[in-house]
PDB file of C-alpha atoms in Angstrom:
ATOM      1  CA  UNK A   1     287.445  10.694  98.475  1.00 48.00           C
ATOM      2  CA  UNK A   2     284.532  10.298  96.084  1.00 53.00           C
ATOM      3  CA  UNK A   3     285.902   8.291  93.524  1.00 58.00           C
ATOM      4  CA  UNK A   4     283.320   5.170  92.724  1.00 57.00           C
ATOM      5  CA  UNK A   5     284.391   2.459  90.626  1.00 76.00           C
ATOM      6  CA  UNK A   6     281.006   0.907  90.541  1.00 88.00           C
ATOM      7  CA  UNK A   7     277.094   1.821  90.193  1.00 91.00           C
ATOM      8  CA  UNK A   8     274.741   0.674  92.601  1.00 89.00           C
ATOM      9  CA  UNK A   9     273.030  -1.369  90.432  1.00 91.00           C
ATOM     10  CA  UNK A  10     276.351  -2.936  89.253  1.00 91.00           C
ATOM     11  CA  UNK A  11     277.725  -3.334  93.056  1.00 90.00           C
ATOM     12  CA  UNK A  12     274.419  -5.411  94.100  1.00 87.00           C
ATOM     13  CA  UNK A  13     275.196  -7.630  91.040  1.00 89.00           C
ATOM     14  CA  UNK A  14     278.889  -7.958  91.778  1.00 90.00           C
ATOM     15  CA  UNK A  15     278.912  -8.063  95.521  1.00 92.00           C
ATOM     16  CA  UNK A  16     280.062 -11.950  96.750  1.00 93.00           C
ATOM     17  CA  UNK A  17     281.014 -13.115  99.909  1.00 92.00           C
ATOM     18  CA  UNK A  18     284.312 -13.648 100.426  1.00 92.00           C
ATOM     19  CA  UNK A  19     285.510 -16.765 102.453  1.00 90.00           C
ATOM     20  CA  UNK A  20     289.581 -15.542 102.046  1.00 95.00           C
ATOM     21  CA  UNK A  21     291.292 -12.683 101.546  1.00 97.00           C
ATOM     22  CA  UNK A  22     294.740 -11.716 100.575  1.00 95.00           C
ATOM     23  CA  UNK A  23     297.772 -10.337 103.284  1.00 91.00           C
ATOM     24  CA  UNK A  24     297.048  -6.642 101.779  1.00 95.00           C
ATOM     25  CA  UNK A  25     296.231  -3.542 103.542  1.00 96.00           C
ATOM     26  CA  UNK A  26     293.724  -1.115 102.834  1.00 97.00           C
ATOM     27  CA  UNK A  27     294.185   2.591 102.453  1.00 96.00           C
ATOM     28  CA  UNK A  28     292.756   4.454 105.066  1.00 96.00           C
ATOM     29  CA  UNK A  29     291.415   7.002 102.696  1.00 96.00           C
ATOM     30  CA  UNK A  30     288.788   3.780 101.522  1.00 96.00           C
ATOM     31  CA  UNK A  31     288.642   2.834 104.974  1.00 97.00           C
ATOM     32  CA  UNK A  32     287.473   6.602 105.330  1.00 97.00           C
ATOM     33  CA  UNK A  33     284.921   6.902 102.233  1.00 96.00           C
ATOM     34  CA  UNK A  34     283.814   2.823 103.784  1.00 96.00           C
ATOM     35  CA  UNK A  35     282.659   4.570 107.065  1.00 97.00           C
ATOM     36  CA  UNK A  36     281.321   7.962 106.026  1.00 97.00           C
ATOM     37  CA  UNK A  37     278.667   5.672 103.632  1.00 96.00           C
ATOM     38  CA  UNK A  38     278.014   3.133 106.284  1.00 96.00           C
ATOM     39  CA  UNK A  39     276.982   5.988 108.912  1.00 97.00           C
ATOM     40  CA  UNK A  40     274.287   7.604 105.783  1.00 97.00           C
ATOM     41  CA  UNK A  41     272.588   4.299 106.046  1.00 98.00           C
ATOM     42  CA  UNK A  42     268.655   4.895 107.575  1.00 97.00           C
ATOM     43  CA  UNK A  43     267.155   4.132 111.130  1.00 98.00           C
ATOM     44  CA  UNK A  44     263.921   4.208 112.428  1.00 97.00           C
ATOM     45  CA  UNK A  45     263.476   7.549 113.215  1.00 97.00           C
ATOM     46  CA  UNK A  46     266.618   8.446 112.050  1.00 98.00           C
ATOM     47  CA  UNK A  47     267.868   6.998 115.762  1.00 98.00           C
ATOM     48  CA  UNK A  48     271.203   6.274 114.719  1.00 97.00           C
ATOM     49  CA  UNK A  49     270.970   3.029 117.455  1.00 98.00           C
ATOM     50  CA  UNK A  50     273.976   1.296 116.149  1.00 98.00           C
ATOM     51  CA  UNK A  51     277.549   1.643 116.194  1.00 98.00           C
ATOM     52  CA  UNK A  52     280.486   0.117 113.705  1.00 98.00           C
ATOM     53  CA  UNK A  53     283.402  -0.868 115.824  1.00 98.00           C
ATOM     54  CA  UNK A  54     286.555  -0.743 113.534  1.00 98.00           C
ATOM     55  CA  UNK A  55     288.995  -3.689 114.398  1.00 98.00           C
ATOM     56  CA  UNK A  56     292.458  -3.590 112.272  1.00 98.00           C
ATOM     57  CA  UNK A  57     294.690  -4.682 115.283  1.00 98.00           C
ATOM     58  CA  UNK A  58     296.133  -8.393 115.030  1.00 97.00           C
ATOM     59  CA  UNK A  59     295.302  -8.946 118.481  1.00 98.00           C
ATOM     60  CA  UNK A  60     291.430  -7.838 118.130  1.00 98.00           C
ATOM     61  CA  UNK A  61     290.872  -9.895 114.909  1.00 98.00           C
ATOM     62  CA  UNK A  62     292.211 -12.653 116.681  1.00 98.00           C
ATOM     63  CA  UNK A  63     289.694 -12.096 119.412  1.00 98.00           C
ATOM     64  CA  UNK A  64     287.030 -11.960 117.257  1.00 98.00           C
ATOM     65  CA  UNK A  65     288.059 -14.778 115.129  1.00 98.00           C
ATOM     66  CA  UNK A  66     288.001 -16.968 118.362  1.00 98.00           C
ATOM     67  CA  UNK A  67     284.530 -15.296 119.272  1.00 98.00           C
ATOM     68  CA  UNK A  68     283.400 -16.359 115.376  1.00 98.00           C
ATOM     69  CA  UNK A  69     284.514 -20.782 116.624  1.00 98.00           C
ATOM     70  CA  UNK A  70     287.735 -20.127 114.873  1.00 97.00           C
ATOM     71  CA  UNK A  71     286.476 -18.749 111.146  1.00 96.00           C
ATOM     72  CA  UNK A  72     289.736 -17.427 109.652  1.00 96.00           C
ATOM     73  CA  UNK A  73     287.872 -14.105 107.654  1.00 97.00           C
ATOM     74  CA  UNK A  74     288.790 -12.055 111.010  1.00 97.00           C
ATOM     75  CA  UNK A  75     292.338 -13.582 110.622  1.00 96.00           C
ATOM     76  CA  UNK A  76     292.962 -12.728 107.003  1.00 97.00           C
ATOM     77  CA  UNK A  77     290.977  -9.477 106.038  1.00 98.00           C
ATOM     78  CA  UNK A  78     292.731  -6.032 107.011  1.00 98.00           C
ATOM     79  CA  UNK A  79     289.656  -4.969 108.779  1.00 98.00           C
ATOM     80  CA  UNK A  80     286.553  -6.010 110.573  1.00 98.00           C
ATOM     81  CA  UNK A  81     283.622  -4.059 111.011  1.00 98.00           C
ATOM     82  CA  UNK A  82     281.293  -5.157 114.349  1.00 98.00           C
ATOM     83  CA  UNK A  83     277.385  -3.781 114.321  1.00 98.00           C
ATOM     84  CA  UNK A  84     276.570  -2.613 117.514  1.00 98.00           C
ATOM     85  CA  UNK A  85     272.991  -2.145 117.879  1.00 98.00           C
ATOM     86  CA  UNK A  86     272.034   0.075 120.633  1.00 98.00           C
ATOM     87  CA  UNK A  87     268.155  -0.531 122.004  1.00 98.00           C
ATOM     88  CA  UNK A  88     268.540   2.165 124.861  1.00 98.00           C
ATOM     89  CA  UNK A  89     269.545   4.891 122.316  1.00 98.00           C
ATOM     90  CA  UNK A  90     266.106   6.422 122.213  1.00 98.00           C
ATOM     91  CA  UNK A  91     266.139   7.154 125.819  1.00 97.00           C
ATOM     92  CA  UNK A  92     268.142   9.734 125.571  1.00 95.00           C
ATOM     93  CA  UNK A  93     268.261  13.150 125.003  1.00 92.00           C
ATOM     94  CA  UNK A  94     268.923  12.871 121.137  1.00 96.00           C
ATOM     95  CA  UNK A  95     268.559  16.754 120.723  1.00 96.00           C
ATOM     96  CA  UNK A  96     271.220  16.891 118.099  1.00 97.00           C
ATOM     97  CA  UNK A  97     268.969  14.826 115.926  1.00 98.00           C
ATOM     98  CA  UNK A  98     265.852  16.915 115.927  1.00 97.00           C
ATOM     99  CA  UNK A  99     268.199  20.235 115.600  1.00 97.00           C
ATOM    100  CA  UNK A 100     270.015  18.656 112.607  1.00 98.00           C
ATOM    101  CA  UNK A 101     267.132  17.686 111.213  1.00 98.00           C
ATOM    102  CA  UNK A 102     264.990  20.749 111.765  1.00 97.00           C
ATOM    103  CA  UNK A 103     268.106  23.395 110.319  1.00 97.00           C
ATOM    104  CA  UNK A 104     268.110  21.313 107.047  1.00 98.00           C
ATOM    105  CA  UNK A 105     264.512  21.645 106.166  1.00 97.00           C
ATOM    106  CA  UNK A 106     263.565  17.730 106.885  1.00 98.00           C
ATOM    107  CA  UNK A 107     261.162  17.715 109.786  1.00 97.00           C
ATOM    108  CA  UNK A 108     258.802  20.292 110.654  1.00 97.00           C
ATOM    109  CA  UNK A 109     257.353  21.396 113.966  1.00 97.00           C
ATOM    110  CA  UNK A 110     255.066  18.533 113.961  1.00 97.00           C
ATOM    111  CA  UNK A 111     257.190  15.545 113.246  1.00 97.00           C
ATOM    112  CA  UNK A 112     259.805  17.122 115.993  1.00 97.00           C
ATOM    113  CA  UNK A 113     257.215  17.008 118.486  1.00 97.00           C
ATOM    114  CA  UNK A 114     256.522  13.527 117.417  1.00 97.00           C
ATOM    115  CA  UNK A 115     260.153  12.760 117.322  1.00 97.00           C
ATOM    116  CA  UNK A 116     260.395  14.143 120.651  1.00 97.00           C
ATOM    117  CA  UNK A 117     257.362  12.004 122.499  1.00 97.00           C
ATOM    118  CA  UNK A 118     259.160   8.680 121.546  1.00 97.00           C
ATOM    119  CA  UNK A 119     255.391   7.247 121.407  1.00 97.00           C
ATOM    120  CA  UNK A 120     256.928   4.644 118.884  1.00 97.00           C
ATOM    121  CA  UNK A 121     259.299   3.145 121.030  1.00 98.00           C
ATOM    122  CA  UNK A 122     257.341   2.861 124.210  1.00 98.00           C
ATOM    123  CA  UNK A 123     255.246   1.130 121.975  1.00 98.00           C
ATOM    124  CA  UNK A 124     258.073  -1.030 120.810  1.00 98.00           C
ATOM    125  CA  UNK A 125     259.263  -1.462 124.737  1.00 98.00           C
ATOM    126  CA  UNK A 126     255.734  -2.716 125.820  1.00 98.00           C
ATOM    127  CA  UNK A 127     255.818  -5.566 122.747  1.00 98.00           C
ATOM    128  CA  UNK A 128     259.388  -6.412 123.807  1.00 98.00           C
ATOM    129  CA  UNK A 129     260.748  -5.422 120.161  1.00 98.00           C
ATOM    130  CA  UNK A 130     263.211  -2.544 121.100  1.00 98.00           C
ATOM    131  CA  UNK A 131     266.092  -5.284 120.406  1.00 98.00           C
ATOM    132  CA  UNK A 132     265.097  -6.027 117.076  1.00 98.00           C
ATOM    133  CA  UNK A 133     264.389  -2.690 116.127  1.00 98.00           C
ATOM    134  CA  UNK A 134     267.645  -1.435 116.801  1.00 98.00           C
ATOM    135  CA  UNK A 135     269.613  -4.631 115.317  1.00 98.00           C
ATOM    136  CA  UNK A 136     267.835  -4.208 111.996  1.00 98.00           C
ATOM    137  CA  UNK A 137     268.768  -0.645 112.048  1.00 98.00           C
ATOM    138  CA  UNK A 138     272.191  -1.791 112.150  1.00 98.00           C
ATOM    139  CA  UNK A 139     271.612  -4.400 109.546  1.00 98.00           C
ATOM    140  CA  UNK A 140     270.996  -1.653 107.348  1.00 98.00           C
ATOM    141  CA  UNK A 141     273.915  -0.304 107.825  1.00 98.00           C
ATOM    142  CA  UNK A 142     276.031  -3.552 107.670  1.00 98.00           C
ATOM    143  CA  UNK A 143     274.222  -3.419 103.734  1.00 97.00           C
ATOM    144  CA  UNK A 144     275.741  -0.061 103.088  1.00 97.00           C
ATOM    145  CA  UNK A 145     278.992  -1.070 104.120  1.00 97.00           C
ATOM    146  CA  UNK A 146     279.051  -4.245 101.913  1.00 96.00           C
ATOM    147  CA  UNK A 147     277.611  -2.613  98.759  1.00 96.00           C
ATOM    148  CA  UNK A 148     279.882   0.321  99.275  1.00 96.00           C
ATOM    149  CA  UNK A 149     282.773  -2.007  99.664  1.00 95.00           C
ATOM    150  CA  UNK A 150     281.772  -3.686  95.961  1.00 95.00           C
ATOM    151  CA  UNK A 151     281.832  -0.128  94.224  1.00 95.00           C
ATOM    152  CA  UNK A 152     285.333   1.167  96.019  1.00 95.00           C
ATOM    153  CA  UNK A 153     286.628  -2.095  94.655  1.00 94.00           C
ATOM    154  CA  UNK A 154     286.840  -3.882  98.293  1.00 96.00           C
ATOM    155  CA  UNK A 155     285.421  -7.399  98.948  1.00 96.00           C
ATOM    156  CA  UNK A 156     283.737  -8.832 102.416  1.00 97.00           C
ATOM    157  CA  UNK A 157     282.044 -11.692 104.505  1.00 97.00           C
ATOM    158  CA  UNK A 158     279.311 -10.778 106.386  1.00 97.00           C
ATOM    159  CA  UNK A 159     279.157 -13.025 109.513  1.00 96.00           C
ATOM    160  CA  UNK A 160     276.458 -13.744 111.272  1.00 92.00           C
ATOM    161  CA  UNK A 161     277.950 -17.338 113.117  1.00 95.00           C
ATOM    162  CA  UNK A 162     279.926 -15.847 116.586  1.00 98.00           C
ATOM    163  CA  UNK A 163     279.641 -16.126 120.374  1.00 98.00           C
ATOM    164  CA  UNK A 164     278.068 -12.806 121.477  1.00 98.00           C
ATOM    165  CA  UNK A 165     279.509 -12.310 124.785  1.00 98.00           C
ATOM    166  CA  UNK A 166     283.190 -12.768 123.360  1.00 98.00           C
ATOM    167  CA  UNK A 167     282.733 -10.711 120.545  1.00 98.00           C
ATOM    168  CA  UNK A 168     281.629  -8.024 123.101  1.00 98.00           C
ATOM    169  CA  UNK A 169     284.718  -8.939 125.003  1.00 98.00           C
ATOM    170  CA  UNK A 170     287.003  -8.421 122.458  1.00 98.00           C
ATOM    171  CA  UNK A 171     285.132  -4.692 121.584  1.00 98.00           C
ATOM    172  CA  UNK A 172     285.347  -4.016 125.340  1.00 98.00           C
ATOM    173  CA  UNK A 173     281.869  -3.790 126.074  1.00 98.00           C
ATOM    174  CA  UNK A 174     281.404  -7.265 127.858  1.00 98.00           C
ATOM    175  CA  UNK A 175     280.149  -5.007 131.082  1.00 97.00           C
ATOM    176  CA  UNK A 176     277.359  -3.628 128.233  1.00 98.00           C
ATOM    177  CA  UNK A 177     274.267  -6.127 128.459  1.00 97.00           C
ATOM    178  CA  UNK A 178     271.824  -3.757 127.170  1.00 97.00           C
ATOM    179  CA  UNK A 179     273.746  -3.912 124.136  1.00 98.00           C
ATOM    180  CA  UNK A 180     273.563  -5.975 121.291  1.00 98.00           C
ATOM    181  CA  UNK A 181     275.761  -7.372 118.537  1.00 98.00           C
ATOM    182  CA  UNK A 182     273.994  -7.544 115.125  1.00 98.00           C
ATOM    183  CA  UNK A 183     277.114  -8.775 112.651  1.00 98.00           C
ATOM    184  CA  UNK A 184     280.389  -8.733 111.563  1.00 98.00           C
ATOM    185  CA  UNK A 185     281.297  -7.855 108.203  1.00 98.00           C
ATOM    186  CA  UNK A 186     285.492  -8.315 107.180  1.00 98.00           C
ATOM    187  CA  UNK A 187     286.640  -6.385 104.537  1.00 98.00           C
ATOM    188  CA  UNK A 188     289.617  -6.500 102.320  1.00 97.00           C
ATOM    189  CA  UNK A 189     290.787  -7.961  98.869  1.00 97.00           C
ATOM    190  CA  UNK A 190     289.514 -11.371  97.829  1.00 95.00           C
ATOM    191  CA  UNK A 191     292.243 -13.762  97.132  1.00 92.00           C
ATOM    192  CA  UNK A 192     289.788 -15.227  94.332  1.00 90.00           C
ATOM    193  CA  UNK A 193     286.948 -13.948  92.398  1.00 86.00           C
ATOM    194  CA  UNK A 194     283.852 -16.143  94.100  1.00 85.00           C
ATOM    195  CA  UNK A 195     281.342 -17.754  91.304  1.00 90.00           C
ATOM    196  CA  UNK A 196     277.753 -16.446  91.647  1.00 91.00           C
ATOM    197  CA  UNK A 197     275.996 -19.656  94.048  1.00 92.00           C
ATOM    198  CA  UNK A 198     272.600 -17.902  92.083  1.00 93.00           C
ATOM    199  CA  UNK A 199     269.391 -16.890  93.334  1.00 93.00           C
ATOM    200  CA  UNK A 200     266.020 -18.683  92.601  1.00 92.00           C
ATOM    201  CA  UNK A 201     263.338 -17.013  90.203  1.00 93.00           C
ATOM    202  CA  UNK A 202     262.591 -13.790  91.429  1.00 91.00           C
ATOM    203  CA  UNK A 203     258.785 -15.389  91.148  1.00 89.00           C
ATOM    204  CA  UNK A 204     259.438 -17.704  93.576  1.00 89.00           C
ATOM    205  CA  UNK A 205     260.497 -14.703  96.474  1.00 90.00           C
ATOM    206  CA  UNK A 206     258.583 -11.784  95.057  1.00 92.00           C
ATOM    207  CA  UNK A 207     254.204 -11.412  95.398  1.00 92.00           C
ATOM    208  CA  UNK A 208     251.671  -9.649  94.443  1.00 91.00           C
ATOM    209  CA  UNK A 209     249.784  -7.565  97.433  1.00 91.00           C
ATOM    210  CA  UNK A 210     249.818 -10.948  99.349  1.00 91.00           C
ATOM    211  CA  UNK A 211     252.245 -13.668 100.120  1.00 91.00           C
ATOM    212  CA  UNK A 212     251.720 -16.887  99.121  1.00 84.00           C
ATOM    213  CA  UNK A 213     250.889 -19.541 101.426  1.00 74.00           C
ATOM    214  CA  UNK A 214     252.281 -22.091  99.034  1.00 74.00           C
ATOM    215  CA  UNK A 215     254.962 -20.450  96.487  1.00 62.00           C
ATOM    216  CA  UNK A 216     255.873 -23.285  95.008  1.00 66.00           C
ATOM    217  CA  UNK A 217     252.698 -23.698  93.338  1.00 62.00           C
ATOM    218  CA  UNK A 218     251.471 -19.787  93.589  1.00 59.00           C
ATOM    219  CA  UNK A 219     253.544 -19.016  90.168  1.00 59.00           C
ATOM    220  CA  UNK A 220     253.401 -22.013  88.677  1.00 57.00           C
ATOM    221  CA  UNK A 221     255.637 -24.659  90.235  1.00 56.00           C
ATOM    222  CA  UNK A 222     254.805 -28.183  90.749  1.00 51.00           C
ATOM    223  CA  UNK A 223     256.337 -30.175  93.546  1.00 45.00           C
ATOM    224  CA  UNK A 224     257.153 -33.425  92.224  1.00 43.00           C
TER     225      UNK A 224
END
């Protein structure tokens, strides 16, 4: 399926988050097109370190609706999508990504062998960041799925308020510690079109070669 009922630039303006959703399904030919955009999303690399658990079952959405302190988006929307973000990844062998990589014309000899050291992340073990690494890898791809949902016509709720150990639980990997969960993102069909909460100037977020140790008064603000 290819069909897109919105630009990019008109999903990122579009895209709410949805706090209910109505008691309809989704076709699994969305579902489908959802995934196969999620999994183009980048990585470090191009690691791939995180997973998308799909959860349509009653019984798993109640799971994870108990693991998210009893928020009902799990309850109500078709499907949930968990982030698993996978800091071991790079320890293996991975050879699939090189040879992928190499037969399309992306990396050359050089970057392969560069690849294939995984310098960056024994770096990234000795500063203790291989964690976050991998969880804003899957952030990324939690992005994707949202903005992707927006053009296919699809709403969602990323969630980012959950018990960690239960949401493994209800995935099955409560025996995985060296894995982590980076969100949750329900998808379905709002039961209301959210208003826009708005966004402050883009002056007051966006600088010039250097952050601002004060924005308020960097652009022109005055606190009163």
């Amino acid at each position: 399926m290819k069909q897109q009922t919105l630009s990019v630039p008109a999903a990122i303006r579009a895209r709410r988050t949805t706090r209910h959703f109505q008691p309809a399904s989704i076709a699994p030919e969305l579902i489908d097109e959802l995934l196969d955009l999620a999994v183009q999303a980048p990585s470090a690399w191009n690691m791939q370190d995180r997973s998308i658990v799909v959860v349509t079952s009653e019984a798993g959405r109640q799971a994870l609706s108990k693991a998210a302190f009893g928020q009902p988006q799990p309850l109500e929307a078709p499907v949930v999508l968990v982030f698993v973000a996978d800091p071991t990844a790079w320890q293996d062998g991975n050879a699939d990504i090189a040879e992928l990589a190499g037969r399309n014309g992306a990396w050359n000899a050089e970057f392969t062998a560069m690849f294939n050291s995984r310098s960056e992340f024994h770096a990234l073990r000795e500063r203790g960041l291989l964690r976050e690494n991998a969880v804003k890898n899957a952030m990324i791809a939690a992005t994707y799925v949202m903005l992707a949902a927006t053009s296919l016509g699809l709403s969602s709720a990323p969630m980012n308020g959950w018990d960690p150990d239960l949401v493994k639980q209800a995935i099955g990997i409560g025996d995985r510690d060296e894995l982590a969960i980076a969100v949750l993102v329900a998808v379905g069909y709002s039961d209301a079109t959210p208003p826009h909460p708005g966004r402050r100037p883009r002056d007051r977020a966006v600088f010039t070669e250097q952050y601002a140790a004060d924005p308020l008064r960097a652009n022109g603000y005055r606190v009163g």
